[in-house]
Amino acid sequence: MGGPRLYTIPAHRAFADALATGLIRRFGGDRMALARGIVLVPNNRGALAVNEAFVRASGGALLLPRIVAVGGEDLEAAVGAALDPADAVPPLPPAIDPLQRRMILARLVEEERAGAGRPVDAAEAVRLAGELARTMDQLIVEGIDPRRLAEIDPGEGLSAHWETALRLFRIVLDRWPAERAALGRIDAAERRVTLLERQAERWRQAPPAGFVCAAGVTDPAPAVARLLRTVADLPQGMVVFADLDLSLPEEEWEALGPHAPDPATGLRRRSIEVHPQFHLKLLLERMGVARGEVVRWTDASEHDATAARGRAIANALTPAAFTAKWTQLDAAGRRLTGVEAAELANPAEEAQAIALVLREALEEPGRTAALVTPDRARARRVAAHCRRWDITVDDSAGHPLAILPPGTLLTAIAEAAAQDFAPMALLTLLKHPLVRSGAERGAWLDAVRQLDRALRGPRPAPGLDGIDRHLRDAPERERAIRAAALPGWQAMRGLLEPIAAVFGDGAATLPRLVACLREAADRLAGEAAWSGPAGRAAADLLAALEEQAAHGPRRVTPAGFVPLLRLLMDEVAIRARPREGHPRIAIYGLIEARLQSADVMVLSGLNEGVWPGSPAPDPWLAPRIRAELGLPGLERGIGVAAHDFAQGLGAPRVVLTRSRRDARSPALASRFWLRLEAMAGDRFPRATALEGWTRALDRAGTPVPAARPAPLPPAALRPDVISVTEVDRLKADPFAFYARRILKLMPLDAVDADPSAAWRGTAVHAVLEAWARDDACDPDRLLPRAVALLDDPAAHPLLRALWQPRLIAAFEWIAGRTLEDRAAGREVLAVEGRGESVVAGIRLNGRFDRIDRMPDGGLGIVDYKTGKAPSVAAVRGGFNLQLGLLGAIAEAGGFDGVRGTATAFEYWSLAKKGDTFGAVSSPADPAGKGGRIVTDDFVRAARDSFAEAAARWLTGEEPFVAKLHPEFAPYAEYDQLMRRDEWYGRDR
């Protein structure tokens, strides 16, 4: 046959199997003829797929041809060694290390942006450098001379942003050749182009003895096109395309573009780059061949779908301007036999449905199944669901290093140091599963848990010293907890000090930060940090970064180092070893799925923004500039994704899945899904059974709401000691009291919590206590003491920033009020004391803020409130009687040094009232005015109210009913335990 030998395998056939069957038929008669052949494939994953297809087709022993990757269009797959001979003359310089190039470009970007008055941090410089490198590679791959940028006039249509980006792009491109020449290296893209050109020339001059078959290569780069044309013209050469549509009408084929300029206007019609055939048409044009010269590959395999499926796929993906023909299609042109579509509620339900499909496939011996999705999170979810059946499925696209244990360890170290060892970041690091993962792990975690308890509440002062002070200078009620954490903390501190020294140094360089990170991981985790594929990848990344960091950005802050590290680790994919997962189930990304086949193919994530993904903007070149240069449009990736979709639809059974919403909001169905739905009409096949199984799998039946809890513990378990502050909880919400005192379930503050009103009250009480104890309540000493508290570096920033004006005004009011009281003959008798007495057979204890000796000789019970005082209605209802109960303890002699009869009960509120801060109120009144309790009866009323409660729940047998008086039980610490939302309101 004369002319180039060009073939296509349609989408409804399993590409690799059909290719292997055909090559064996053509060359398998002579085993050595097959072994002398070369098969060019797009990437290493494609090479594996073709190799496995040969094994399946051979049925026994076979000498395979050499299978060589020509390198992916994204340059992730290197050119195979067969195309890069060691004895090439002249030898090509080695390619520059990718990380070294990125660091150099990041430094150039940093310098130029700083010179332009728009400085960037190191992480942003490295990100921009990555985008810059991709754009430079595209220029090289497309054969575009970068000097053409100087010929482009931005014109009026370009914004100032794009003009600045283009100017910086030109400057960096001008500086880059000198940097590269100094290293004696060339760009990897340039080297790949040269290798392909040289190989094409060698084969033109001396055709190989065996056959050469380029299979499934769809990259339309000029160098690839010239190599494929050379292969097609070889005596034993052939090019086999994947799903080049020979049935697409000529009018539609020509509409795809690229189009010649209009002779009159010079304008070009826009190419339809989003069509799955566009890049193949461009490849044919660059090869200099017509679609009519391509013939259909006649060999099939047992993994093929029907030809009718292929026609339906082509009809569904026709250019938008020609979709009107759908109304004229007959039933055969719409038929999607073997295809099902499942629409699920959310990503979790979708993952469950996919796992069911994969599990079902294993019921038939020898049957294979594969999931194809660009969404790696969905892939991980499916793999997790499969583990419920002890089925291990590996994602061939791999997992980013940043989410695997070695990567999260490195991030945790950098985060903790950058945040100056804030509690949340510190505990995240110390609890990491790789830290002290050996025999000492148990003891280590015990110490970390003690530190966790000690760090609950608002954040301490920054740094390791701040934690030291936090643990040493503890209030009385937390002293034991913090003291218990100190020994373990000292051991942890020793491991963290070298990190703090480096990250705390404002002059630390990137190499020093990387070295410190590596050493810290060694100290904290030892060999566990570098074990396994992920650990080795982390070690390699740090070694490379430490080696190349000197070429990188000059200004790197600890805070900027964290996103830089995470950015680089996100780009490192850790792939499982072959055959680690189940032999009949696979999970592929879109690139990995090319040339693959399975009996059951699940195409998942069919939502806009997922499949196809949203085109990533080029931060350097505006779309118009890219078009003028002849670079691919940003939308071309959508066309490639459409081609991947069409290829995936070629399996015998296909299940399409999407979720109606993503993790945050409702989701729009993919344009591919909508096209199939619109083309098929009422014949669009829905997997209703699968949708039903998915929902039924975890359905627990009709829920039975919980009854209102009312536990009835025996008398022996009921406490005989109670604090005056717990009495209201006992009466308003007995169940909460039961959970707290009998079950011993004490609520914990959050780590790094925002300062609450209770925390603010504790700080205020500490000032007032010290003022009374050390300054004898001298009014002139209160304000300086309060200012000292607020100016203390250990004070929470919120206390200083938001509460300082209010607290200063309130303390001024207290000082003034104290002066007035002294003038009236009132003196402070005691502050912040504790005591107890027996009331109604129960030991009642309490802590008072202040007790004064009144002018009449009686006792004045004072309670400081940073908020509002209790309402009269609450007191009349039998709640908020703490002042009366403290008076009862005082009258019984329960407080050391305090004797007398309680004759005054006051709340000193520091809240704003009108235009001032500070007010005195009392729940009692000598004459009972305003509904208050008569002062002389207040202690007795409080004692009687407590005696009634004690008789019911402490010495009696009353059940501890949940939310007995909800209007006086605003706290919610135990609402989940009592399952409040299941019963509240139903029994009222």
PDB file of C-alpha atoms in Angstrom, residues 678-803:
ATOM      1  CA  ALA A 678     -30.481  15.764  25.485  1.00  0.00           C
ATOM      2  CA  MET A 679     -29.488  13.491  22.596  1.00  0.00           C
ATOM      3  CA  ALA A 680     -30.983  10.305  24.068  1.00  0.00           C
ATOM      4  CA  GLY A 681     -34.179  11.993  25.266  1.00  0.00           C
ATOM      5  CA  ASP A 682     -36.503   9.555  26.980  1.00  0.00           C
ATOM      6  CA  ARG A 683     -34.049   6.782  26.093  1.00  0.00           C
ATOM      7  CA  PHE A 684     -31.443   8.178  28.462  1.00  0.00           C
ATOM      8  CA  PRO A 685     -30.812   5.103  30.655  1.00  0.00           C
ATOM      9  CA  ARG A 686     -31.125   5.704  34.397  1.00  0.00           C
ATOM     10  CA  ALA A 687     -29.611   3.362  36.964  1.00  0.00           C
ATOM     11  CA  THR A 688     -32.629   3.551  39.247  1.00  0.00           C
ATOM     12  CA  ALA A 689     -31.851   0.213  40.883  1.00  0.00           C
ATOM     13  CA  LEU A 690     -28.329   1.347  41.769  1.00  0.00           C
ATOM     14  CA  GLU A 691     -29.635   4.624  43.187  1.00  0.00           C
ATOM     15  CA  GLY A 692     -32.078   2.679  45.340  1.00  0.00           C
ATOM     16  CA  TRP A 693     -29.453   0.222  46.579  1.00  0.00           C
ATOM     17  CA  THR A 694     -27.164   3.079  47.528  1.00  0.00           C
ATOM     18  CA  ARG A 695     -29.788   4.751  49.668  1.00  0.00           C
ATOM     19  CA  ALA A 696     -30.923   1.443  51.183  1.00  0.00           C
ATOM     20  CA  LEU A 697     -27.452   0.225  52.115  1.00  0.00           C
ATOM     21  CA  ASP A 698     -27.136   2.433  55.190  1.00  0.00           C
ATOM     22  CA  ARG A 699     -30.817   2.955  55.882  1.00  0.00           C
ATOM     23  CA  ALA A 700     -31.444   2.185  59.533  1.00  0.00           C
ATOM     24  CA  GLY A 701     -35.228   2.079  59.301  1.00  0.00           C
ATOM     25  CA  THR A 702     -37.694   4.417  60.942  1.00  0.00           C
ATOM     26  CA  PRO A 703     -35.941   6.243  63.765  1.00  0.00           C
ATOM     27  CA  VAL A 704     -37.459   5.998  67.209  1.00  0.00           C
ATOM     28  CA  PRO A 705     -36.933   9.287  69.055  1.00  0.00           C
ATOM     29  CA  ALA A 706     -35.453   9.067  72.512  1.00  0.00           C
ATOM     30  CA  ALA A 707     -37.629   9.711  75.504  1.00  0.00           C
ATOM     31  CA  ARG A 708     -36.827  12.544  77.844  1.00  0.00           C
ATOM     32  CA  PRO A 709     -34.053  11.180  80.075  1.00  0.00           C
ATOM     33  CA  ALA A 710     -34.702  10.945  83.793  1.00  0.00           C
ATOM     34  CA  PRO A 711     -31.977   8.746  85.340  1.00  0.00           C
ATOM     35  CA  LEU A 712     -32.619   7.461  88.858  1.00  0.00           C
ATOM     36  CA  PRO A 713     -29.282   6.561  90.502  1.00  0.00           C
ATOM     37  CA  PRO A 714     -29.312   4.898  93.931  1.00  0.00           C
ATOM     38  CA  ALA A 715     -28.945   7.092  97.020  1.00  0.00           C
ATOM     39  CA  ALA A 716     -25.408   5.849  97.615  1.00  0.00           C
ATOM     40  CA  LEU A 717     -24.253   7.453  94.360  1.00  0.00           C
ATOM     41  CA  ARG A 718     -25.865  10.815  94.987  1.00  0.00           C
ATOM     42  CA  PRO A 719     -23.353  13.433  96.154  1.00  0.00           C
ATOM     43  CA  ASP A 720     -23.403  14.763  99.697  1.00  0.00           C
ATOM     44  CA  VAL A 721     -21.267  17.795  98.841  1.00  0.00           C
ATOM     45  CA  ILE A 722     -22.373  20.603  96.561  1.00  0.00           C
ATOM     46  CA  SER A 723     -21.166  24.065  95.653  1.00  0.00           C
ATOM     47  CA  VAL A 724     -23.460  27.086  95.826  1.00  0.00           C
ATOM     48  CA  THR A 725     -22.835  27.647  92.078  1.00  0.00           C
ATOM     49  CA  GLU A 726     -24.193  24.181  91.293  1.00  0.00           C
ATOM     50  CA  VAL A 727     -27.527  24.615  93.037  1.00  0.00           C
ATOM     51  CA  ASP A 728     -29.144  26.386  90.097  1.00  0.00           C
ATOM     52  CA  ARG A 729     -27.996  23.632  87.732  1.00  0.00           C
ATOM     53  CA  LEU A 730     -29.462  20.993  90.078  1.00  0.00           C
ATOM     54  CA  LYS A 731     -32.834  22.713  90.150  1.00  0.00           C
ATOM     55  CA  ALA A 732     -33.098  23.905  86.530  1.00  0.00           C
ATOM     56  CA  ASP A 733     -31.503  20.938  84.756  1.00  0.00           C
ATOM     57  CA  PRO A 734     -31.088  17.955  87.088  1.00  0.00           C
ATOM     58  CA  PHE A 735     -29.775  15.772  84.243  1.00  0.00           C
ATOM     59  CA  ALA A 736     -26.877  18.181  83.626  1.00  0.00           C
ATOM     60  CA  PHE A 737     -26.043  18.000  87.341  1.00  0.00           C
ATOM     61  CA  TYR A 738     -26.220  14.189  87.159  1.00  0.00           C
ATOM     62  CA  ALA A 739     -23.863  14.087  84.165  1.00  0.00           C
ATOM     63  CA  ARG A 740     -21.422  16.449  85.820  1.00  0.00           C
ATOM     64  CA  ARG A 741     -21.342  15.182  89.385  1.00  0.00           C
ATOM     65  CA  ILE A 742     -22.365  11.534  89.220  1.00  0.00           C
ATOM     66  CA  LEU A 743     -21.082  10.520  85.764  1.00  0.00           C
ATOM     67  CA  LYS A 744     -18.065  12.832  86.254  1.00  0.00           C
ATOM     68  CA  LEU A 745     -18.353  14.161  82.695  1.00  0.00           C
ATOM     69  CA  MET A 746     -16.727  17.550  82.952  1.00  0.00           C
ATOM     70  CA  PRO A 747     -16.834  19.809  79.887  1.00  0.00           C
ATOM     71  CA  LEU A 748     -13.496  20.909  78.504  1.00  0.00           C
ATOM     72  CA  ASP A 749     -12.711  24.271  77.000  1.00  0.00           C
ATOM     73  CA  ALA A 750     -11.661  24.225  73.381  1.00  0.00           C
ATOM     74  CA  VAL A 751      -7.991  24.475  72.527  1.00  0.00           C
ATOM     75  CA  ASP A 752      -7.085  27.995  71.467  1.00  0.00           C
ATOM     76  CA  ALA A 753     -10.581  29.145  72.380  1.00  0.00           C
ATOM     77  CA  ASP A 754     -11.703  32.719  72.055  1.00  0.00           C
ATOM     78  CA  PRO A 755     -11.862  34.384  75.475  1.00  0.00           C
ATOM     79  CA  SER A 756     -15.348  33.907  76.872  1.00  0.00           C
ATOM     80  CA  ALA A 757     -17.255  36.002  79.368  1.00  0.00           C
ATOM     81  CA  ALA A 758     -16.282  33.489  82.072  1.00  0.00           C
ATOM     82  CA  TRP A 759     -12.616  33.820  81.163  1.00  0.00           C
ATOM     83  CA  ARG A 760     -12.890  37.614  81.262  1.00  0.00           C
ATOM     84  CA  GLY A 761     -14.538  37.338  84.686  1.00  0.00           C
ATOM     85  CA  THR A 762     -11.663  35.172  85.919  1.00  0.00           C
ATOM     86  CA  ALA A 763      -9.140  37.791  84.810  1.00  0.00           C
ATOM     87  CA  VAL A 764     -11.101  40.570  86.524  1.00  0.00           C
ATOM     88  CA  HIS A 765     -11.428  38.565  89.731  1.00  0.00           C
ATOM     89  CA  ALA A 766      -7.678  37.921  89.729  1.00  0.00           C
ATOM     90  CA  VAL A 767      -7.026  41.673  89.664  1.00  0.00           C
ATOM     91  CA  LEU A 768      -9.522  42.375  92.410  1.00  0.00           C
ATOM     92  CA  GLU A 769      -8.189  39.550  94.548  1.00  0.00           C
ATOM     93  CA  ALA A 770      -4.601  40.776  94.256  1.00  0.00           C
ATOM     94  CA  TRP A 771      -5.779  44.338  94.919  1.00  0.00           C
ATOM     95  CA  ALA A 772      -7.492  43.297  98.128  1.00  0.00           C
ATOM     96  CA  ARG A 773      -4.739  40.931  99.259  1.00  0.00           C
ATOM     97  CA  ASP A 774      -1.659  43.011  98.433  1.00  0.00           C
ATOM     98  CA  ASP A 775      -2.973  46.578  98.378  1.00  0.00           C
ATOM     99  CA  ALA A 776      -5.513  46.414 101.214  1.00  0.00           C
ATOM    100  CA  CYS A 777      -8.190  47.635  98.743  1.00  0.00           C
ATOM    101  CA  ASP A 778      -6.391  50.969  98.374  1.00  0.00           C
ATOM    102  CA  PRO A 779      -8.468  52.822  95.730  1.00  0.00           C
ATOM    103  CA  ASP A 780      -5.317  54.479  94.378  1.00  0.00           C
ATOM    104  CA  ARG A 781      -3.721  51.099  93.619  1.00  0.00           C
ATOM    105  CA  LEU A 782      -6.554  49.442  91.689  1.00  0.00           C
ATOM    106  CA  LEU A 783      -6.126  51.241  88.365  1.00  0.00           C
ATOM    107  CA  PRO A 784      -2.336  50.702  88.111  1.00  0.00           C
ATOM    108  CA  ARG A 785      -2.841  47.013  88.872  1.00  0.00           C
ATOM    109  CA  ALA A 786      -5.486  46.732  86.147  1.00  0.00           C
ATOM    110  CA  VAL A 787      -3.228  48.505  83.626  1.00  0.00           C
ATOM    111  CA  ALA A 788      -0.390  46.126  84.530  1.00  0.00           C
ATOM    112  CA  LEU A 789      -2.673  43.166  83.776  1.00  0.00           C
ATOM    113  CA  LEU A 790      -3.649  44.563  80.390  1.00  0.00           C
ATOM    114  CA  ASP A 791      -0.063  45.477  79.462  1.00  0.00           C
ATOM    115  CA  ASP A 792       1.299  42.056  80.369  1.00  0.00           C
ATOM    116  CA  PRO A 793       2.599  40.355  77.156  1.00  0.00           C
ATOM    117  CA  ALA A 794       0.923  37.176  78.363  1.00  0.00           C
ATOM    118  CA  ALA A 795      -2.510  38.850  78.301  1.00  0.00           C
ATOM    119  CA  HIS A 796      -4.715  37.754  75.448  1.00  0.00           C
ATOM    120  CA  PRO A 797      -4.772  40.290  72.572  1.00  0.00           C
ATOM    121  CA  LEU A 798      -8.573  40.350  72.675  1.00  0.00           C
ATOM    122  CA  LEU A 799      -8.447  41.444  76.303  1.00  0.00           C
ATOM    123  CA  ARG A 800      -6.180  44.340  75.392  1.00  0.00           C
ATOM    124  CA  ALA A 801      -7.786  45.336  72.102  1.00  0.00           C
ATOM    125  CA  LEU A 802     -11.520  45.069  72.796  1.00  0.00           C
ATOM    126  CA  TRP A 803     -12.062  45.024  76.556  1.00  0.00           C
TER     127      TRP A 803
END
